[in-house]
PDB file of C-alpha atoms in Angstrom:
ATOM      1  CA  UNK I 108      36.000  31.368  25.006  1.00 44.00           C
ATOM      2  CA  UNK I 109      35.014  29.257  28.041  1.00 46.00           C
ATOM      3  CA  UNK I 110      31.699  30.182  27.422  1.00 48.00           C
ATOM      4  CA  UNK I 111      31.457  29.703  23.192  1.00 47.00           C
ATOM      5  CA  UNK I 112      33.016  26.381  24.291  1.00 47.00           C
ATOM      6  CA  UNK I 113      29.909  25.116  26.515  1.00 48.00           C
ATOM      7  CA  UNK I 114      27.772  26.390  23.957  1.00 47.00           C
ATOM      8  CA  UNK I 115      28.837  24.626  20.766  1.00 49.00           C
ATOM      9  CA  UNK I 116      29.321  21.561  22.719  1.00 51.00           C
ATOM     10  CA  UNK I 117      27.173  18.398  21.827  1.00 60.00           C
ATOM     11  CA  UNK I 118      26.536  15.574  24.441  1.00 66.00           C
ATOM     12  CA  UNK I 119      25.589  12.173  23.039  1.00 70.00           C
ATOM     13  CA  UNK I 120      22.494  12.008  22.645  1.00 74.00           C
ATOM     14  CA  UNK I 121      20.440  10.028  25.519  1.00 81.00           C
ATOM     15  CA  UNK I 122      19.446   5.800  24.340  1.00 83.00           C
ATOM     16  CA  UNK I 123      15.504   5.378  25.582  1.00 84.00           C
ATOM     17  CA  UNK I 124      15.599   2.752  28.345  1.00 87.00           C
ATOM     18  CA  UNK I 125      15.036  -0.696  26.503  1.00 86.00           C
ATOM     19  CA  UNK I 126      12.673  -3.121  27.503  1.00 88.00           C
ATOM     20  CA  UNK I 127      13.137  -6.238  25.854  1.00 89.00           C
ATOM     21  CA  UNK I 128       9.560  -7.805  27.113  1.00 92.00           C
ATOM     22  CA  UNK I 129       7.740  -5.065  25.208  1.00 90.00           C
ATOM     23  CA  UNK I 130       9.895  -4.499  22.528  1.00 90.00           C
ATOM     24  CA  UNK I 131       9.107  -8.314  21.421  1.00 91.00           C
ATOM     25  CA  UNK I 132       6.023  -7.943  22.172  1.00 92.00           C
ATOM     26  CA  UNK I 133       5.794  -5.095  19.294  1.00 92.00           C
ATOM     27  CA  UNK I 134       7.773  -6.302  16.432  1.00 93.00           C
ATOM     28  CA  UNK I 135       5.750 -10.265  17.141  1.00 94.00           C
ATOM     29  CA  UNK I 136       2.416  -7.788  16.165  1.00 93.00           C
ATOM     30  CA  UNK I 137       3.950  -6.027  13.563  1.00 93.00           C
ATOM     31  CA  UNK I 138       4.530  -9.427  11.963  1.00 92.00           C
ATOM     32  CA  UNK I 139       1.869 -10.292  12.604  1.00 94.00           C
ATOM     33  CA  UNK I 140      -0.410  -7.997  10.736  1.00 92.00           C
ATOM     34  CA  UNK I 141       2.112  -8.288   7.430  1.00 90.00           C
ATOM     35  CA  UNK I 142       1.333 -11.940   7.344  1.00 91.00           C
ATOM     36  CA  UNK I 143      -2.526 -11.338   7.902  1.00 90.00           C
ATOM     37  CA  UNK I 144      -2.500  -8.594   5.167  1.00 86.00           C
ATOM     38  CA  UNK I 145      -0.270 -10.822   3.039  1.00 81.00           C
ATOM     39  CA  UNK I 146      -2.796 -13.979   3.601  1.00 85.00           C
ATOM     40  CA  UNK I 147      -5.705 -11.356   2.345  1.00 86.00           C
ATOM     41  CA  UNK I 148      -4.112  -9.998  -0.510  1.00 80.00           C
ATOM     42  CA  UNK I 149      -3.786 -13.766  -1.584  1.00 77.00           C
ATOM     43  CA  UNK I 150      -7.130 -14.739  -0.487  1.00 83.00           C
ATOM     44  CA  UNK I 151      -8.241 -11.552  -2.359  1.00 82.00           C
ATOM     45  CA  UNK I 152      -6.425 -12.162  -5.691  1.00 78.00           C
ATOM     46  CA  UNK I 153      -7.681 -16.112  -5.724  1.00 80.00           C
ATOM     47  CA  UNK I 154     -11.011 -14.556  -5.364  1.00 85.00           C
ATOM     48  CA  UNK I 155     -11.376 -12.273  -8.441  1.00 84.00           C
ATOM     49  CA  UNK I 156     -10.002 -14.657 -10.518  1.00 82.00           C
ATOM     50  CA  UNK I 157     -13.579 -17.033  -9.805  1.00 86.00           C
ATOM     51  CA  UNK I 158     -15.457 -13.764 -10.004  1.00 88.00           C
ATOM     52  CA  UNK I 159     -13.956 -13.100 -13.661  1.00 86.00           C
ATOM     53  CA  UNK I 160     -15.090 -16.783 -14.254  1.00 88.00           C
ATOM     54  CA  UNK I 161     -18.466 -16.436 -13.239  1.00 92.00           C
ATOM     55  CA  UNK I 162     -18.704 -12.526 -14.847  1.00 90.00           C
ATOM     56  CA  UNK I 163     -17.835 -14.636 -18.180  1.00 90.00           C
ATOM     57  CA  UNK I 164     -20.668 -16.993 -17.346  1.00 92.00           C
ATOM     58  CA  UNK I 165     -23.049 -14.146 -16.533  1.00 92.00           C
ATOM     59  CA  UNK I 166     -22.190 -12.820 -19.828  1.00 91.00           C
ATOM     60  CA  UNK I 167     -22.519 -15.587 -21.884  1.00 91.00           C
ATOM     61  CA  UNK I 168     -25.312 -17.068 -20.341  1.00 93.00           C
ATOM     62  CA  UNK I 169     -27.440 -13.162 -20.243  1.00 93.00           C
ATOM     63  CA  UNK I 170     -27.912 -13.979 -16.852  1.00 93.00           C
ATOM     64  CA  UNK I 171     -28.589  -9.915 -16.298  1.00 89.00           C
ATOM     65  CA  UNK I 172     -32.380 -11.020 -17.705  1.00 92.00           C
ATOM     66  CA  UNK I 173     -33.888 -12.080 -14.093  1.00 93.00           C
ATOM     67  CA  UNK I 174     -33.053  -8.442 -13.001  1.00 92.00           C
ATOM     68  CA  UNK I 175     -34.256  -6.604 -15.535  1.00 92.00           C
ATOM     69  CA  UNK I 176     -31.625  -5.317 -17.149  1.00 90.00           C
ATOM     70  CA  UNK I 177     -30.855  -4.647 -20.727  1.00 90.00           C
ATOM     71  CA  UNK I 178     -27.761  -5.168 -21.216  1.00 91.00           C
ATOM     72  CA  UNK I 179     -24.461  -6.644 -19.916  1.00 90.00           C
ATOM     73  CA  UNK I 180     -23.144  -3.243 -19.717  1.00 89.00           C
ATOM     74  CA  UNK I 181     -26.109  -2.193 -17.179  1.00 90.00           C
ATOM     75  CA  UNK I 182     -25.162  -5.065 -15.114  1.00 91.00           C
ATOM     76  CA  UNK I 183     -21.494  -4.070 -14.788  1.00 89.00           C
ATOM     77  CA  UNK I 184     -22.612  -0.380 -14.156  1.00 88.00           C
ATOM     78  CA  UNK I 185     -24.584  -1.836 -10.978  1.00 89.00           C
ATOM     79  CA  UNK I 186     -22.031  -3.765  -9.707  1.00 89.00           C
ATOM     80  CA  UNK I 187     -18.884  -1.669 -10.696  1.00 85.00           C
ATOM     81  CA  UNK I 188     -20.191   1.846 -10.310  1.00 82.00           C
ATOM     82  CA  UNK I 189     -16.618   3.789 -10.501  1.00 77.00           C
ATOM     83  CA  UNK I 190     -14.891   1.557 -13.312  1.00 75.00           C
ATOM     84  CA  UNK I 191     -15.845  -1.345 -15.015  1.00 80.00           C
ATOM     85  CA  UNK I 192     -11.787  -1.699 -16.512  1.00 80.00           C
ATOM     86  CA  UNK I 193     -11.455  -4.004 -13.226  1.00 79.00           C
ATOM     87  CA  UNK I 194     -14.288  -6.068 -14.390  1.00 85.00           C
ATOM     88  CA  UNK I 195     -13.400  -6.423 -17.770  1.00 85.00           C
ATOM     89  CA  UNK I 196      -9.484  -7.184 -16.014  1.00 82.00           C
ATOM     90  CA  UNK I 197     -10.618 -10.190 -14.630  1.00 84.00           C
ATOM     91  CA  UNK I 198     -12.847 -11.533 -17.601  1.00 88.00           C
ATOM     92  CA  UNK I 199      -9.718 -11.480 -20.035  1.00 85.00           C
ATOM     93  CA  UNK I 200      -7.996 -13.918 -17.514  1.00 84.00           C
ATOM     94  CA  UNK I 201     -10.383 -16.464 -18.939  1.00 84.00           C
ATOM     95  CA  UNK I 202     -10.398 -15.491 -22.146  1.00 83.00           C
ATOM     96  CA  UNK I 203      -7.070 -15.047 -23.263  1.00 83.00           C
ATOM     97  CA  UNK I 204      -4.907 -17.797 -21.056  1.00 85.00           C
ATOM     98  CA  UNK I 205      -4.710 -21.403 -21.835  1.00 83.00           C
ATOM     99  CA  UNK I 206      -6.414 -24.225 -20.024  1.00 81.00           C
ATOM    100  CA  UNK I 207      -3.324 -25.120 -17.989  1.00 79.00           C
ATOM    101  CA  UNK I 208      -2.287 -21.550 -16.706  1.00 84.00           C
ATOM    102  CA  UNK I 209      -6.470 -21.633 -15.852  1.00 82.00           C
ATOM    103  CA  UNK I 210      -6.130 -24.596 -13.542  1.00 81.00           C
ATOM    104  CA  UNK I 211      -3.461 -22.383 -11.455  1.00 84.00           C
ATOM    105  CA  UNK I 212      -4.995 -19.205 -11.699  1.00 82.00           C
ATOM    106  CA  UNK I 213      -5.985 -19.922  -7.848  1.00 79.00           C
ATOM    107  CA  UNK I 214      -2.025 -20.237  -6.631  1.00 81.00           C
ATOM    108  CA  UNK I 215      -1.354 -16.803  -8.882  1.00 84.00           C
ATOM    109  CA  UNK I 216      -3.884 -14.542  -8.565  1.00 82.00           C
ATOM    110  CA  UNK I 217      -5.457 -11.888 -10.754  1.00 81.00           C
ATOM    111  CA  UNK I 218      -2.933  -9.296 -10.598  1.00 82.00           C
ATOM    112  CA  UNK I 219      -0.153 -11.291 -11.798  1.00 87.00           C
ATOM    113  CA  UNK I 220      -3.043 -12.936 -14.314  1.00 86.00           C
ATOM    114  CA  UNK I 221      -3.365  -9.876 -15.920  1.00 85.00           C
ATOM    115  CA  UNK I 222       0.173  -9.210 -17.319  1.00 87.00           C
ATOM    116  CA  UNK I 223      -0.008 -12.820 -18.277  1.00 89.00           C
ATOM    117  CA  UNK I 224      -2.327 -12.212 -20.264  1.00 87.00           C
ATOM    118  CA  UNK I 225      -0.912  -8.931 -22.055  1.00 85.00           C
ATOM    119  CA  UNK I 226       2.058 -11.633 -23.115  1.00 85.00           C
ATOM    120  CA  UNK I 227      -0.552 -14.119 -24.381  1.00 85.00           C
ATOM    121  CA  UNK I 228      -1.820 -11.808 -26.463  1.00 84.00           C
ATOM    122  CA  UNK I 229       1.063 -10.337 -27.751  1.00 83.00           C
ATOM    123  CA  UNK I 230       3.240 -13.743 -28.448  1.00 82.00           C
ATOM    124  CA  UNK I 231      -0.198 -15.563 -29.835  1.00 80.00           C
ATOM    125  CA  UNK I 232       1.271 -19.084 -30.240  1.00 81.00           C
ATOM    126  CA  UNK I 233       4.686 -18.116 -29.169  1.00 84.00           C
ATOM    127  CA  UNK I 234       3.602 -18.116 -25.744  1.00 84.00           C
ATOM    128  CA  UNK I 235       5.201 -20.511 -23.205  1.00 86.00           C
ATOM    129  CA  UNK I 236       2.873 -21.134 -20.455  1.00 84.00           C
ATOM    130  CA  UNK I 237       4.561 -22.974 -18.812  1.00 86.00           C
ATOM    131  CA  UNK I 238       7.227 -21.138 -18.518  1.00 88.00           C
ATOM    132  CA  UNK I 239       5.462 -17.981 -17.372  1.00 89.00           C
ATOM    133  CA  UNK I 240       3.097 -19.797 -14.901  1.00 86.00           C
ATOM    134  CA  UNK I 241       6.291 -20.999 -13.065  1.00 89.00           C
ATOM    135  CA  UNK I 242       7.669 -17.502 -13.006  1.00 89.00           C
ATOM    136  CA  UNK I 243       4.282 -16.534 -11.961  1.00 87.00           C
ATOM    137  CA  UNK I 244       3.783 -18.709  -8.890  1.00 85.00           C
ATOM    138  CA  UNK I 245       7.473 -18.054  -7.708  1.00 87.00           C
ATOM    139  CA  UNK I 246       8.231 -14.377  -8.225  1.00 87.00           C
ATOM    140  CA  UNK I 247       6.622 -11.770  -6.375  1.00 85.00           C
ATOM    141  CA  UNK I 248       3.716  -9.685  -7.830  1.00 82.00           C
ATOM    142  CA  UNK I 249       5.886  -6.568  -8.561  1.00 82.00           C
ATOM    143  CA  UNK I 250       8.913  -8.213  -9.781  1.00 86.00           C
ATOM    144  CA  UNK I 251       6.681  -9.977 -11.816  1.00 87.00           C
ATOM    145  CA  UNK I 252       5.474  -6.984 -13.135  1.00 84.00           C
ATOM    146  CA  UNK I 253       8.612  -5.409 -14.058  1.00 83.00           C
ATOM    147  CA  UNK I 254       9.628  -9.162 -16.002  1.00 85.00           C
ATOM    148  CA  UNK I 255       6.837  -8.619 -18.229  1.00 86.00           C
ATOM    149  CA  UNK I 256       7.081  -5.395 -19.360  1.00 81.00           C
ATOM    150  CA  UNK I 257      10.888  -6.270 -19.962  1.00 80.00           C
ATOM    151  CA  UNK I 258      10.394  -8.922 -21.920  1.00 82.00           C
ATOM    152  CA  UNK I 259       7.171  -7.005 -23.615  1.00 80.00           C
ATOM    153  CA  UNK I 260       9.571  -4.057 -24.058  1.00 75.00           C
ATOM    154  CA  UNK I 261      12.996  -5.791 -25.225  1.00 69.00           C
ATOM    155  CA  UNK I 262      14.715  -3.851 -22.660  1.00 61.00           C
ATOM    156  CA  UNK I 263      16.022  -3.958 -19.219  1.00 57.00           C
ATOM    157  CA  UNK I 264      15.930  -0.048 -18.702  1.00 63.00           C
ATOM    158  CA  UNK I 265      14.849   1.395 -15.180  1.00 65.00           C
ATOM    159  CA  UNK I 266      12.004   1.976 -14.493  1.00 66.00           C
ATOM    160  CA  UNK I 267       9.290   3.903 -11.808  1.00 70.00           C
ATOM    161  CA  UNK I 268       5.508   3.842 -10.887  1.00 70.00           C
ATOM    162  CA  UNK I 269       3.608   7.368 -11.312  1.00 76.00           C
ATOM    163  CA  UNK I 270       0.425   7.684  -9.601  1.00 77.00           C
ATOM    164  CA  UNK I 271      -2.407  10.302 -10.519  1.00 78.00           C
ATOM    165  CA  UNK I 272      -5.513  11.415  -8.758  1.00 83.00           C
ATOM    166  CA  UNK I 273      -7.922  11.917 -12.112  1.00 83.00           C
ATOM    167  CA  UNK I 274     -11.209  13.264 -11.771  1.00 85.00           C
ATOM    168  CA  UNK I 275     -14.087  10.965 -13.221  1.00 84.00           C
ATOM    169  CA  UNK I 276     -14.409  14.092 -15.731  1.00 82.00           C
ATOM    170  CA  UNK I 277     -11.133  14.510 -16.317  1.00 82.00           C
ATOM    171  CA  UNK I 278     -10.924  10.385 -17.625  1.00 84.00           C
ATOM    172  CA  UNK I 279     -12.581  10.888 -21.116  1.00 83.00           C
ATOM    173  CA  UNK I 280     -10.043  13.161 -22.438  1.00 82.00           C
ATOM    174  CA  UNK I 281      -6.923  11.047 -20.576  1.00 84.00           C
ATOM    175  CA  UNK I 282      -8.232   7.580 -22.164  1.00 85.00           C
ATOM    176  CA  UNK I 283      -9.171   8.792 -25.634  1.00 82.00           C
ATOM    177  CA  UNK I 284      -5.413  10.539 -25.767  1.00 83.00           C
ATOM    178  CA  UNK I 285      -3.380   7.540 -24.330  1.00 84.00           C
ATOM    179  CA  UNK I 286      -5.696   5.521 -26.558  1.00 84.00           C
ATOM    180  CA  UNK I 287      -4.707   7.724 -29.986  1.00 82.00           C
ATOM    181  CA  UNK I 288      -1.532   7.784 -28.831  1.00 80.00           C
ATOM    182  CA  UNK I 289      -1.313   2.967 -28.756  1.00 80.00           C
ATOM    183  CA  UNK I 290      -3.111   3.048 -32.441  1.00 78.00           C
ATOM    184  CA  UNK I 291       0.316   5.112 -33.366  1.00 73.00           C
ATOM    185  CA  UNK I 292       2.782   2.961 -31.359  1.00 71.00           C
ATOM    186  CA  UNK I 293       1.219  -0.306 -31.984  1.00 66.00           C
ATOM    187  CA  UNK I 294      -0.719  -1.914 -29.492  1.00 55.00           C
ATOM    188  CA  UNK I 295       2.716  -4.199 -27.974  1.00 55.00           C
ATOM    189  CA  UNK I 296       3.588  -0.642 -26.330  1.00 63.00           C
ATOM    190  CA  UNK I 297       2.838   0.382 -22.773  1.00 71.00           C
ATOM    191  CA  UNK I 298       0.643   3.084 -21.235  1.00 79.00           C
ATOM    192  CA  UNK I 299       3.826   4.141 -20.164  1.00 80.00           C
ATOM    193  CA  UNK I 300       4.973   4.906 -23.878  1.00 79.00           C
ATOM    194  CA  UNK I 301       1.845   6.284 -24.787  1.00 83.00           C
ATOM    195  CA  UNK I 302       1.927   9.064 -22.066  1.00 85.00           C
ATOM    196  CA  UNK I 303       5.938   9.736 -23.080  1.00 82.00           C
ATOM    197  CA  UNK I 304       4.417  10.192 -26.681  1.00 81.00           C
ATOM    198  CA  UNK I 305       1.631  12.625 -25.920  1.00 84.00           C
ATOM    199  CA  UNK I 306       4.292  14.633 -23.624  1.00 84.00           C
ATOM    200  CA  UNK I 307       6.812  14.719 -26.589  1.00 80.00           C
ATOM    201  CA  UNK I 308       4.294  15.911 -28.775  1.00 79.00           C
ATOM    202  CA  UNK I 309       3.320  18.750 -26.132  1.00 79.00           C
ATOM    203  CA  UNK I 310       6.816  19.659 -25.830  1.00 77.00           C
ATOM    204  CA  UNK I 311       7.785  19.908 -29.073  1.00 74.00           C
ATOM    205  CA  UNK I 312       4.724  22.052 -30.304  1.00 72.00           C
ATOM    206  CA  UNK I 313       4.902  24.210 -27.253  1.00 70.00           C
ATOM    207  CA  UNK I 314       9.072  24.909 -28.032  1.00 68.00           C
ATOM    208  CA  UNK I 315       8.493  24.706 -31.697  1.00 66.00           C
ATOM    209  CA  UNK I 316       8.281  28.646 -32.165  1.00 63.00           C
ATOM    210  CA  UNK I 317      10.746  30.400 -29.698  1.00 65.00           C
ATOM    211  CA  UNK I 318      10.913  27.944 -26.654  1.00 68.00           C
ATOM    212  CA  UNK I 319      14.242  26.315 -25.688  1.00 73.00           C
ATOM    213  CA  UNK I 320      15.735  24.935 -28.855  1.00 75.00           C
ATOM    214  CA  UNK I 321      17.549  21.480 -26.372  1.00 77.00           C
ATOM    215  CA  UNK I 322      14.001  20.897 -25.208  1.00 74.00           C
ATOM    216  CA  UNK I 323      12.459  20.676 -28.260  1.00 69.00           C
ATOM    217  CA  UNK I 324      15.395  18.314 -30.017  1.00 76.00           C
ATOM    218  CA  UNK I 325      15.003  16.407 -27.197  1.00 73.00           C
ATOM    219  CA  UNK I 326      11.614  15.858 -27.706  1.00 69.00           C
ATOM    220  CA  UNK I 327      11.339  15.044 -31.161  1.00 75.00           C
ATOM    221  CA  UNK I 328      14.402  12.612 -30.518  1.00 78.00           C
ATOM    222  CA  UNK I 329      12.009  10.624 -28.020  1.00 70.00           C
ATOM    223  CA  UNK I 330       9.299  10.366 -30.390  1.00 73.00           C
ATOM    224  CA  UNK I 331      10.963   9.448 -33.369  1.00 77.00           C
ATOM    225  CA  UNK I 332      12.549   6.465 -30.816  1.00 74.00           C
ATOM    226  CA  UNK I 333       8.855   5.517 -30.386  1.00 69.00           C
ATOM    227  CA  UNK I 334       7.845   4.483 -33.760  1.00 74.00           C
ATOM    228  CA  UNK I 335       7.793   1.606 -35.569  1.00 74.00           C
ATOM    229  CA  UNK I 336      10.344   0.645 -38.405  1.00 76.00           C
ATOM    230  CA  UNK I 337       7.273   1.669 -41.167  1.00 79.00           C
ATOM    231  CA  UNK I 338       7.023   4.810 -39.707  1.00 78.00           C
ATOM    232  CA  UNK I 339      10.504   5.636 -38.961  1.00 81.00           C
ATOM    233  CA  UNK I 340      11.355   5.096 -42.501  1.00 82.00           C
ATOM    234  CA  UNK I 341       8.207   7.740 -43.497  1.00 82.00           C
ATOM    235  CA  UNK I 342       9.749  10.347 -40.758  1.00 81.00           C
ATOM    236  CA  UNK I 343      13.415   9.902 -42.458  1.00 84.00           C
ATOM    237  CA  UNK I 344      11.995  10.517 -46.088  1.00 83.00           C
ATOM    238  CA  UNK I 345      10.273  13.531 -45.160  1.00 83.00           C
ATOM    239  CA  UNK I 346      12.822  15.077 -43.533  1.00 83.00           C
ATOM    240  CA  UNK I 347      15.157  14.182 -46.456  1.00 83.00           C
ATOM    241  CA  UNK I 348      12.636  15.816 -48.637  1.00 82.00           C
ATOM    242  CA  UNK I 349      12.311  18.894 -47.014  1.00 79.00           C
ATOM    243  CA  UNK I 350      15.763  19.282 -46.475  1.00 79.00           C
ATOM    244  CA  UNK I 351      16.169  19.290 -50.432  1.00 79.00           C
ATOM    245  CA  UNK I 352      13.277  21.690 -50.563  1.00 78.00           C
ATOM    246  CA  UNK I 353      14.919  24.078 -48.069  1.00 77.00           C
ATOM    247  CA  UNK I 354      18.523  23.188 -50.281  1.00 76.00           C
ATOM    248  CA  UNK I 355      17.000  24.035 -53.554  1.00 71.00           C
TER     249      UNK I 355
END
């Protein structure tokens, strides 16, 4: 017993000796190198928002000529050779926002640009810019984020990032289905819904025969929640009419 006794017994475990000197000394150059990546990230977002300007000028003006090129397209391939979505990004900045959210593109930076600009151009003249520029300069980029797509949304409901490692091959297929899948929803919905409604669809068809009967209700629940009133109101008067079919 004596001996189970030493055996199961558990000293406290043993504090590291603390020196204070180098222990400040650490944490003053861990802060150090947050607020140097947090000045770059700002310096870096101020930056692509005059490179979308001048991309817009290059554009316009067929400045691609003196190289050579044919096209505005060729020019983007040379400059953005593994996705030219960035570049075209940055360009909507300054095509889409008003002249006074423009002037302060500087102070909020492309990232946060961008979703202003997917609420300029889904609340047209509806848009309060200056409203949303103040939020913009104030909030931070991911909190931002999330305001947008709530208000885009009409919703408050949780929410978390998924990130994918595509192939370049694999992209085609990805776009074009994500892309279908927005002409359905209506453009005001998220990439976010899009994928949900390609996943639905999967689900459903691959439970339709003799899969799990809860999966595939479950399914077809989500996707009927992702249409529009119109075709809601189609969905409802099939089913109605194939249930009298079926009755008759």
């Amino acid at each position: 017993m004596i001996g189970l006794t030493s055996l199961t017994a558990k000293d406290p475990p043993l504090l590291p000796k603390l020196d204070p000197v180098r222990a400040g000394f650490v944490i003053e150059r861990i802060d150090d190198i947050l607020r140097w990546d947090h000045a770059v990230e700002a310096r870096r977002d101020s930056k692509f928002v005059e490179l979308g300007k001048f991309m817009c000028e290059v554009r316009a003006g067929q400045y691609w000529r003196i190289e050579n090129l044919k096209s505005f397209d060729e020019f983007l391939e040379k400059r953005f050779p593994d996705s030219r979505r960035k570049a075209y990004y940055l360009m909507s900045i300054h095509e889409h926002l008003p002249k006074p959210i423009k002037k302060q593109l500087p102070q909020i930076g492309w990232a946060k640009a961008v979703d202003l600009v997917k609420l300029a151009r889904s609340e047209r003249k509806r848009f309060n810019a200056a409203i949303w520029a103040r939020r913009a300069r104030e909030m931070p980029k991911e909190e931002f984020r999330v305001k947008v797509q709530q208000h885009l949304n009409g919703d408050s409901e949780p929410f978390d990032f998924v990130h994918f490692k595509l192939y370049k091959s694999q992209l085609p297929v990805v776009e074009q289905a994500i892309e279908t899948a927005a002409l359905m929803l209506g453009s005001d919905k998220s990439r976010g819904y899009c994928l949900e409604m390609i996943c639905a669809d999967f689900l459903a068809g691959a439970h339709a025969a003799s899969g799990d009967p809860e999966i595939l209700v479950n399914a077809l629940v989500r996707s009927y929640i992702l249409l529009n009133q119109e075709q809601k109101f189609a969905c409802k008067a099939r089913i109605e009419s194939s249930d009298r079919k079926l009755a008759s």
